[in-house]
Short mmCIF file of C-alpha atoms in Angstrom, two decimals:
data_model
loop_
_atom_site.label_atom_id
_atom_site.label_comp_id
_atom_site.label_asym_id
_atom_site.label_seq_id
_atom_site.Cartn_x
_atom_site.Cartn_y
_atom_site.Cartn_z
CA MET A 271 0.00 0.00 0.00
CA ASN A 272 1.26 3.49 -0.85
CA THR A 273 1.82 5.79 2.11
CA ILE A 274 2.57 9.47 2.53
CA GLU A 275 4.27 10.82 5.65
CA VAL A 276 3.38 14.42 6.49
CA TYR A 277 5.33 16.59 8.93
CA GLU A 278 4.35 19.97 10.31
CA SER A 279 6.05 22.58 8.16
CA GLY A 280 4.31 25.88 8.77
CA PRO A 281 2.74 28.24 6.20
CA LEU A 282 3.04 27.38 2.51
CA LYS A 283 4.99 29.90 0.41
CA GLY A 284 6.48 30.21 -3.05
CA GLU A 285 4.78 29.24 -6.29
CA VAL A 286 3.23 26.17 -7.90
CA PHE A 287 2.20 25.37 -11.47
CA VAL A 288 -1.22 23.81 -12.19
CA GLN A 289 -1.30 20.73 -14.42
CA GLY A 290 -3.76 20.06 -17.23
CA SER A 291 -7.30 19.10 -16.32
CA LYS A 292 -7.89 15.39 -15.87
CA ASN A 293 -11.65 15.79 -16.27
CA ALA A 294 -11.10 17.55 -19.59
CA ALA A 295 -8.31 15.31 -20.86
CA LEU A 296 -10.15 11.99 -20.46
CA PRO A 297 -13.20 12.78 -22.67
CA VAL A 298 -10.99 14.51 -25.25
CA MET A 299 -8.77 11.40 -25.40
CA THR A 300 -11.92 9.33 -25.89
CA ALA A 301 -13.03 11.66 -28.69
CA ALA A 302 -9.78 10.95 -30.53
CA ILE A 303 -11.28 7.56 -31.46
CA LEU A 304 -13.68 9.42 -33.76
CA ILE A 305 -10.83 10.89 -35.84
CA PRO A 306 -9.17 8.60 -38.42
CA GLY A 307 -5.80 10.28 -38.13
CA VAL A 308 -3.27 11.59 -35.60
CA THR A 309 -4.57 13.72 -32.75
CA VAL A 310 -1.99 15.71 -30.79
CA LEU A 311 -2.90 16.76 -27.25
CA HIS A 312 -0.77 19.02 -25.06
CA ASN A 313 -0.80 19.72 -21.31
CA ILE A 314 -1.89 16.18 -20.42
CA PRO A 315 -1.40 15.46 -16.69
CA LEU A 316 0.84 12.53 -15.74
CA ILE A 317 -1.59 10.65 -13.50
CA THR A 318 -2.93 7.12 -13.18
CA ASP A 319 -6.28 7.70 -14.89
CA ILE A 320 -4.46 8.94 -17.98
CA LEU A 321 -2.41 5.74 -18.04
CA TYR A 322 -5.61 3.66 -17.79
CA MET A 323 -7.08 5.64 -20.69
CA ILE A 324 -3.95 5.06 -22.78
CA THR A 325 -4.30 1.33 -22.09
CA ILE A 326 -7.90 1.39 -23.32
CA LEU A 327 -7.00 3.32 -26.48
CA ARG A 328 -4.21 0.92 -27.32
CA SER A 329 -6.43 -2.08 -26.67
CA VAL A 330 -8.89 -0.99 -29.38
CA GLY A 331 -6.18 -0.45 -31.99
CA CYS A 332 -4.96 3.10 -31.43
CA VAL A 333 -1.26 3.87 -31.52
CA VAL A 334 -0.48 6.13 -28.57
CA GLU A 335 2.85 7.80 -27.83
CA ARG A 336 3.61 10.09 -24.93
CA ASN A 337 6.30 12.77 -24.94
CA GLY A 338 6.36 14.56 -21.62
CA TYR A 339 3.00 16.30 -21.26
CA SER A 340 1.99 15.66 -24.89
CA LEU A 341 0.12 12.71 -26.38
CA TYR A 342 0.01 11.52 -29.98
CA ILE A 343 -3.03 9.34 -30.72
CA ASP A 344 -3.31 7.61 -34.10
CA ALA A 345 -6.83 6.22 -34.44
CA CYS A 346 -6.60 5.19 -38.09
CA HIS A 347 -6.85 1.50 -37.31
CA VAL A 348 -9.41 1.11 -34.52
CA ASN A 349 -10.24 -2.59 -34.87
CA THR A 350 -12.51 -3.54 -32.01
CA SER A 351 -15.43 -2.08 -30.10
CA GLN A 352 -14.74 -4.13 -26.96
CA ILE A 353 -13.30 -2.20 -24.01
CA PRO A 354 -11.06 -4.38 -21.77
CA GLU A 355 -12.39 -5.08 -18.31
CA ASN A 356 -9.03 -4.74 -16.55
CA ALA A 357 -8.78 -1.04 -17.46
CA ALA A 358 -12.46 -0.06 -17.59
CA GLY A 359 -13.06 -1.50 -14.14
CA LYS A 360 -10.61 0.98 -12.63
CA MET A 361 -12.12 4.23 -13.86
CA ARG A 362 -15.68 5.49 -13.88
CA SER A 363 -15.28 7.62 -16.98
CA SER A 364 -14.89 4.53 -19.20
CA ILE A 365 -18.69 4.57 -19.68
CA ILE A 366 -18.36 7.46 -22.16
CA PHE A 367 -16.85 4.98 -24.63
CA LEU A 368 -20.43 3.82 -25.20
CA GLY A 369 -21.23 6.88 -27.30
CA ALA A 370 -17.82 7.04 -28.97
CA MET A 371 -17.80 3.38 -30.03
CA LEU A 372 -21.34 3.51 -31.39
CA ALA A 373 -20.32 6.51 -33.48
CA ARG A 374 -17.09 4.94 -34.79
CA MET A 375 -17.87 1.20 -34.92
CA HIS A 376 -21.70 1.08 -34.68
CA ARG A 377 -21.36 -1.34 -31.80
CA ALA A 378 -19.86 -1.36 -28.32
CA GLY A 379 -19.01 -3.66 -25.45
CA ILE A 380 -18.43 -1.74 -22.21
CA PRO A 381 -17.67 -3.49 -18.88
CA TYR A 382 -19.54 -2.01 -15.97
CA PRO A 383 -17.37 0.95 -14.95
CA GLY A 384 -15.62 1.07 -11.61
CA GLY A 385 -13.23 3.30 -9.73
CA CYS A 386 -15.63 5.29 -7.54
CA VAL A 387 -16.66 4.93 -3.89
CA ILE A 388 -18.21 8.34 -3.25
CA GLY A 389 -21.73 7.53 -4.35
CA LYS A 390 -24.03 6.13 -6.98
CA ARG A 391 -23.38 7.17 -10.57
CA PRO A 392 -26.08 5.36 -12.54
CA PHE A 393 -25.36 4.76 -16.22
CA ASP A 394 -29.03 4.51 -17.19
CA PHE A 395 -28.76 8.11 -18.46
CA HIS A 396 -26.23 6.89 -21.04
CA VAL A 397 -28.34 3.88 -22.02
CA ASP A 398 -31.57 5.86 -22.37
CA ALA A 399 -29.87 8.44 -24.56
CA MET A 400 -28.28 5.88 -26.90
CA GLU A 401 -31.62 4.12 -27.28
CA ARG A 402 -33.26 7.41 -28.25
CA MET A 403 -30.61 7.76 -30.94
CA GLY A 404 -31.47 4.35 -32.40
CA ALA A 405 -29.14 1.96 -30.59
CA VAL A 406 -30.15 -1.36 -29.09
CA VAL A 407 -28.51 -1.71 -25.68
CA ALA A 408 -28.46 -4.84 -23.52
CA ALA A 409 -27.19 -5.26 -19.97
CA LYS A 410 -25.49 -8.62 -19.52
CA GLU A 411 -23.47 -9.89 -16.58
CA LYS A 412 -20.77 -7.29 -15.94
CA MET A 413 -21.18 -5.89 -19.46
CA LEU A 414 -23.16 -3.38 -21.53
CA THR A 415 -23.47 -4.27 -25.20
CA ALA A 416 -24.89 -2.01 -27.87
CA ASN A 417 -25.27 -1.92 -31.63
CA VAL A 418 -26.85 0.40 -34.15
CA ARG A 419 -27.22 0.50 -37.92
CA ASN A 420 -27.23 4.29 -38.14
CA LEU A 421 -27.20 6.69 -35.22
CA HIS A 422 -29.68 9.52 -35.66
CA GLY A 423 -30.19 12.79 -33.89
CA ALA A 424 -32.76 13.13 -31.12
CA ASP A 425 -34.07 15.50 -28.48
CA ILE A 426 -32.76 14.27 -25.13
CA THR A 427 -33.70 15.71 -21.74
CA LEU A 428 -31.46 14.65 -18.85
CA ARG A 429 -33.18 14.21 -15.48
CA PHE A 430 -29.95 15.47 -13.87
CA PRO A 431 -27.19 17.49 -15.60
CA SER A 432 -24.79 14.55 -15.60
CA VAL A 433 -21.33 15.36 -16.93
CA GLY A 434 -20.65 11.81 -18.11
CA ALA A 435 -24.00 11.40 -19.83
CA THR A 436 -23.64 14.78 -21.56
CA GLU A 437 -20.19 13.74 -22.81
CA SER A 438 -21.44 10.36 -24.02
CA ILE A 439 -24.28 11.95 -25.99
CA ILE A 440 -21.96 14.52 -27.55
CA LEU A 441 -19.55 11.80 -28.66
CA ALA A 442 -22.38 9.84 -30.29
CA ALA A 443 -24.12 12.86 -31.82
CA VAL A 444 -21.21 14.49 -33.66
CA LEU A 445 -21.23 11.75 -36.34
CA ALA A 446 -24.95 10.90 -36.17
CA ASP A 447 -27.44 11.72 -38.88
CA GLY A 448 -29.34 14.94 -38.25
CA ARG A 449 -29.62 17.20 -35.23
CA THR A 450 -29.37 16.33 -31.55
CA ARG A 451 -30.52 18.65 -28.79
CA ILE A 452 -29.53 18.02 -25.17
CA PHE A 453 -31.70 19.72 -22.57
CA ASN A 454 -30.52 20.15 -18.96
CA ALA A 455 -26.99 19.47 -20.17
CA ALA A 456 -24.02 19.71 -17.82
CA ARG A 457 -22.28 23.09 -17.93
CA GLU A 458 -18.89 22.13 -16.48
CA PRO A 459 -15.70 23.47 -18.12
CA GLU A 460 -14.79 19.94 -19.23
CA ILE A 461 -17.96 19.90 -21.36
CA GLN A 462 -16.86 23.17 -22.93
CA GLU A 463 -13.42 21.67 -23.54
CA LEU A 464 -14.81 18.57 -25.25
CA CYS A 465 -17.02 20.73 -27.49
CA GLY A 466 -14.11 23.05 -28.27
CA PHE A 467 -11.89 20.13 -29.26
CA LEU A 468 -14.56 18.54 -31.46
CA ASN A 469 -15.42 21.83 -33.13
CA ALA A 470 -11.73 22.31 -33.91
CA ALA A 471 -11.88 18.88 -35.58
CA GLY A 472 -14.86 19.88 -37.72
CA ALA A 473 -17.89 19.15 -35.52
CA LYS A 474 -20.88 21.51 -35.36
CA ILE A 475 -21.74 22.06 -31.69
CA SER A 476 -23.25 25.20 -30.18
CA GLY A 477 -24.40 26.15 -26.70
CA ALA A 478 -21.43 24.83 -24.71
CA GLY A 479 -21.45 26.36 -21.24
CA GLY A 480 -25.25 26.56 -21.21
CA SER A 481 -27.92 24.05 -20.30
CA GLU A 482 -28.97 23.38 -23.91
CA LEU A 483 -26.59 21.94 -26.48
CA LEU A 484 -27.25 21.79 -30.21
CA ILE A 485 -25.28 19.27 -32.27
CA ASP A 486 -25.58 18.88 -36.04
CA GLY A 487 -23.99 15.62 -37.14
CA VAL A 488 -21.16 15.71 -39.70
CA SER A 489 -19.85 12.96 -41.96
CA SER A 490 -16.29 12.94 -40.63
CA LEU A 491 -13.80 14.69 -38.36
CA LYS A 492 -10.25 15.81 -39.16
CA PRO A 493 -7.01 15.48 -37.18
CA VAL A 494 -6.32 18.36 -34.81
CA GLU A 495 -3.70 19.62 -32.36
CA TYR A 496 -5.17 20.85 -29.09
CA ARG A 497 -4.06 22.09 -25.66
CA ILE A 498 -5.96 21.03 -22.54
CA ARG A 499 -6.97 23.75 -20.09
CA PRO A 500 -5.52 23.80 -16.53
CA ASP A 501 -7.24 21.85 -13.77
CA ARG A 502 -9.60 23.95 -11.64
CA ILE A 503 -9.79 21.26 -8.93
CA VAL A 504 -6.00 21.06 -8.59
CA ALA A 505 -5.79 24.87 -8.50
CA GLY A 506 -8.53 24.96 -5.87
CA THR A 507 -6.80 22.33 -3.74
CA TYR A 508 -3.60 24.39 -3.74
CA ALA A 509 -5.54 27.54 -2.83
CA ILE A 510 -7.23 25.84 0.13
CA ALA A 511 -3.91 24.40 1.32
CA ILE A 512 -2.27 27.83 1.22
CA ALA A 513 -5.16 29.41 3.13
CA ALA A 514 -5.39 26.57 5.67
CA THR A 515 -1.70 26.93 6.60
CA ARG A 516 -1.96 30.75 6.72
CA GLY A 517 0.49 30.94 3.87
CA ASN A 518 0.89 33.20 0.88
CA ALA A 519 1.89 31.89 -2.54
CA HIS A 520 1.42 32.15 -6.29
CA ILE A 521 -0.60 29.56 -8.20
CA LEU A 522 0.49 29.71 -11.83
CA ASN A 523 -1.53 28.62 -14.89
CA THR A 524 -4.82 29.01 -13.06
CA PRO A 525 -8.31 28.89 -14.68
CA LYS A 526 -9.45 31.95 -12.72
CA GLU A 527 -12.79 32.27 -14.51
CA GLU A 528 -13.80 28.77 -13.36
CA MET A 529 -13.04 29.24 -9.65
CA GLY A 530 -15.56 31.88 -8.57
CA ALA A 531 -17.47 29.66 -6.14
CA LEU A 532 -14.27 28.71 -4.30
CA THR A 533 -12.69 32.16 -4.21
CA ASP A 534 -15.94 33.62 -2.85
CA VAL A 535 -15.80 31.16 0.07
CA LEU A 536 -12.10 31.76 0.77
CA CYS A 537 -12.52 35.53 0.70
CA LYS A 538 -15.43 35.22 3.13
CA MET A 539 -13.04 33.42 5.48
CA GLY A 540 -10.54 36.29 5.37
CA CYS A 541 -8.33 35.17 2.50
CA GLU A 542 -7.08 37.75 -0.01
CA ILE A 543 -6.87 36.62 -3.63
CA LYS A 544 -5.39 38.71 -6.43
CA GLU A 545 -5.22 37.97 -10.14
CA GLU A 546 -1.68 38.16 -11.46
CA GLY A 547 -1.11 37.41 -15.13
CA ARG A 548 -2.08 33.80 -15.89
CA GLY A 549 -2.39 32.95 -12.22
CA ILE A 550 -3.50 34.11 -8.80
CA PHE A 551 -1.76 35.14 -5.59
CA VAL A 552 -3.35 33.66 -2.48
CA ASP A 553 -2.71 35.40 0.85
CA GLY A 554 -4.14 33.32 3.67
CA ARG A 555 -2.40 35.02 6.60
CA ASN A 556 -5.71 36.47 7.83
CA ALA A 557 -7.94 33.54 6.80
CA SER A 558 -9.21 32.69 10.28
CA ALA A 559 -13.00 33.07 10.02
CA PRO A 560 -15.46 30.18 9.56
CA CYS A 561 -17.34 29.86 6.27
CA GLY A 562 -20.80 29.66 7.85
CA TYR A 563 -22.63 27.51 5.31
CA VAL A 564 -21.44 26.03 2.02
CA ARG A 565 -23.51 23.87 -0.32
CA THR A 566 -21.94 21.80 -3.07
CA GLY A 567 -23.63 21.53 -6.44
CA VAL A 568 -23.15 21.21 -10.17
CA TYR A 569 -21.06 23.86 -11.93
CA PRO A 570 -20.93 26.81 -11.38
CA GLU A 571 -21.80 26.04 -7.75
CA PHE A 572 -19.18 24.97 -5.21
CA PRO A 573 -17.52 21.80 -6.59
CA THR A 574 -17.99 18.55 -4.72
CA ASP A 575 -14.39 17.63 -5.55
CA LEU A 576 -13.21 20.47 -3.29
CA GLN A 577 -15.51 19.62 -0.43
CA SER A 578 -13.01 17.39 1.39
CA PRO A 579 -10.14 19.94 1.30
CA LEU A 580 -12.50 22.67 2.52
CA LEU A 581 -13.79 20.38 5.26
CA THR A 582 -10.21 19.89 6.42
CA MET A 583 -9.50 23.62 6.48
CA LEU A 584 -12.66 24.34 8.48
CA CYS A 585 -11.47 22.06 11.28
CA VAL A 586 -8.75 24.58 12.19
CA GLN A 587 -10.83 27.73 11.63
CA GLU A 588 -12.29 29.44 14.68
CA GLY A 589 -16.07 29.13 14.84
CA ASN A 590 -18.69 26.78 13.46
CA SER A 591 -19.41 25.88 9.85
CA ILE A 592 -21.78 23.65 7.89
CA ILE A 593 -21.18 21.91 4.57
CA GLU A 594 -24.11 20.39 2.71
CA GLU A 595 -23.26 17.79 0.05
CA THR A 596 -25.86 17.55 -2.70
CA VAL A 597 -23.96 15.67 -5.42
CA PHE A 598 -22.68 12.40 -3.91
CA GLU A 599 -24.19 10.72 -0.89
CA GLY A 600 -20.92 9.09 0.20
CA ARG A 601 -18.71 12.16 0.11
CA PHE A 602 -18.14 12.64 3.86
CA ARG A 603 -15.84 9.64 4.37
CA THR A 604 -12.97 12.05 5.00
CA ALA A 605 -14.72 13.37 8.12
CA PHE A 606 -14.23 10.12 10.01
CA GLU A 607 -10.50 10.11 9.22
CA LEU A 608 -10.15 13.74 10.29
CA GLU A 609 -11.64 12.82 13.65
CA LYS A 610 -8.58 10.59 14.21
CA LEU A 611 -6.51 13.77 13.94
CA GLY A 612 -8.60 15.50 16.58
CA ALA A 613 -11.21 17.22 14.43
CA ASP A 614 -14.71 17.88 15.78
CA ILE A 615 -17.16 16.96 13.00
CA CYS A 616 -20.72 15.67 13.21
CA VAL A 617 -22.17 14.15 10.03
CA LYS A 618 -25.94 13.92 9.74
CA ASP A 619 -27.44 12.79 6.46
CA ARG A 620 -25.91 15.03 3.80
CA ARG A 621 -24.57 17.71 6.16
CA ALA A 622 -21.32 18.00 8.10
CA TYR A 623 -21.34 20.24 11.17
CA ILE A 624 -17.81 21.42 11.97
CA THR A 625 -16.74 22.92 15.29
CA GLY A 626 -13.57 24.74 14.34
CA GLY A 627 -10.49 25.84 16.23
CA CYS A 628 -9.15 22.35 16.90
CA ARG A 629 -5.44 21.73 17.29
CA LEU A 630 -4.94 18.72 15.06
CA HIS A 631 -2.35 16.08 15.89
CA GLY A 632 -0.60 13.36 13.95
CA ALA A 633 -2.24 9.98 13.44
CA GLU A 634 -2.38 7.12 10.95
CA VAL A 635 -5.29 7.61 8.57
CA CYS A 636 -6.56 6.15 5.34
CA ALA A 637 -7.60 8.06 2.20
CA PRO A 638 -11.10 6.62 1.75
CA GLU A 639 -11.85 8.36 -1.54
CA LEU A 640 -10.39 10.76 -4.11
#
């Protein structure tokens, strides 16, 4: 088992560079399957999920080469629609191959996705959408299979603005016959990134960043070179760490326009944040106030992926705070580990009640989720 030893080191200072967005890179890498040529992607983070995705791409016939933070994906000879279980079972985002494979191969075999312990992420949204576009989908033991003669456009209303389902529909619709409209679509920056990449390759997608997407199918896509935007969750994690340690530091290559919900909370707690060029300067020396109440939600609300770091910071803030988690029902696992460090947290249903001002101490803990 991998372990990390952490020693008290005082306030964080200096500067740090933000890597490319994982949540943007994975669907864009999937979209490369739709392009019979060489796709070049820059600013790809060097993390495990990217390695799993490379394994999947290679398993279906793509030639993938990595040079530092750049990827070269040759999808000229995709030769199977079957996604391997050993890789798909380790990452939840593998479900978006359903739309991509139906568009490229007119059939798909997707093992039930894994890799997530924070709550239910039903894939019925994906199945319902593909069926509306003409596919026949069957759920077998540990496997989704699908086939279609010709994908066609459809009007699809999502019951919840699911990021994965929105991505899957986009990937299917760009090469489908006719027009597809997605209502109650996800608005996250990674959706905008996927649409931007596909449009650069010749797709016709409008409405990215809003709740309604319009996609007119095209006959083919062309090779493209594209740079992935920086990761707002990584940038936010650094910002919270700087504020929590009462530090002051620069965060370079920051997607400032995507971080409003977080910076509003940090400023409320006494943190000073200034925009400087392509980054921000975070001064947390006076960040000692509680946050009061924070509610997670879909973008542009406070991101659930930053809930655990914020929860940790609130343990050492003077005063009481409440975090309500509305996205994933199992997202407070961190609270029980923080209690081993001396934190005072009470979890009831989807709310965590934090009594701040604790002096935390060292202990052996386990990272129960992301």
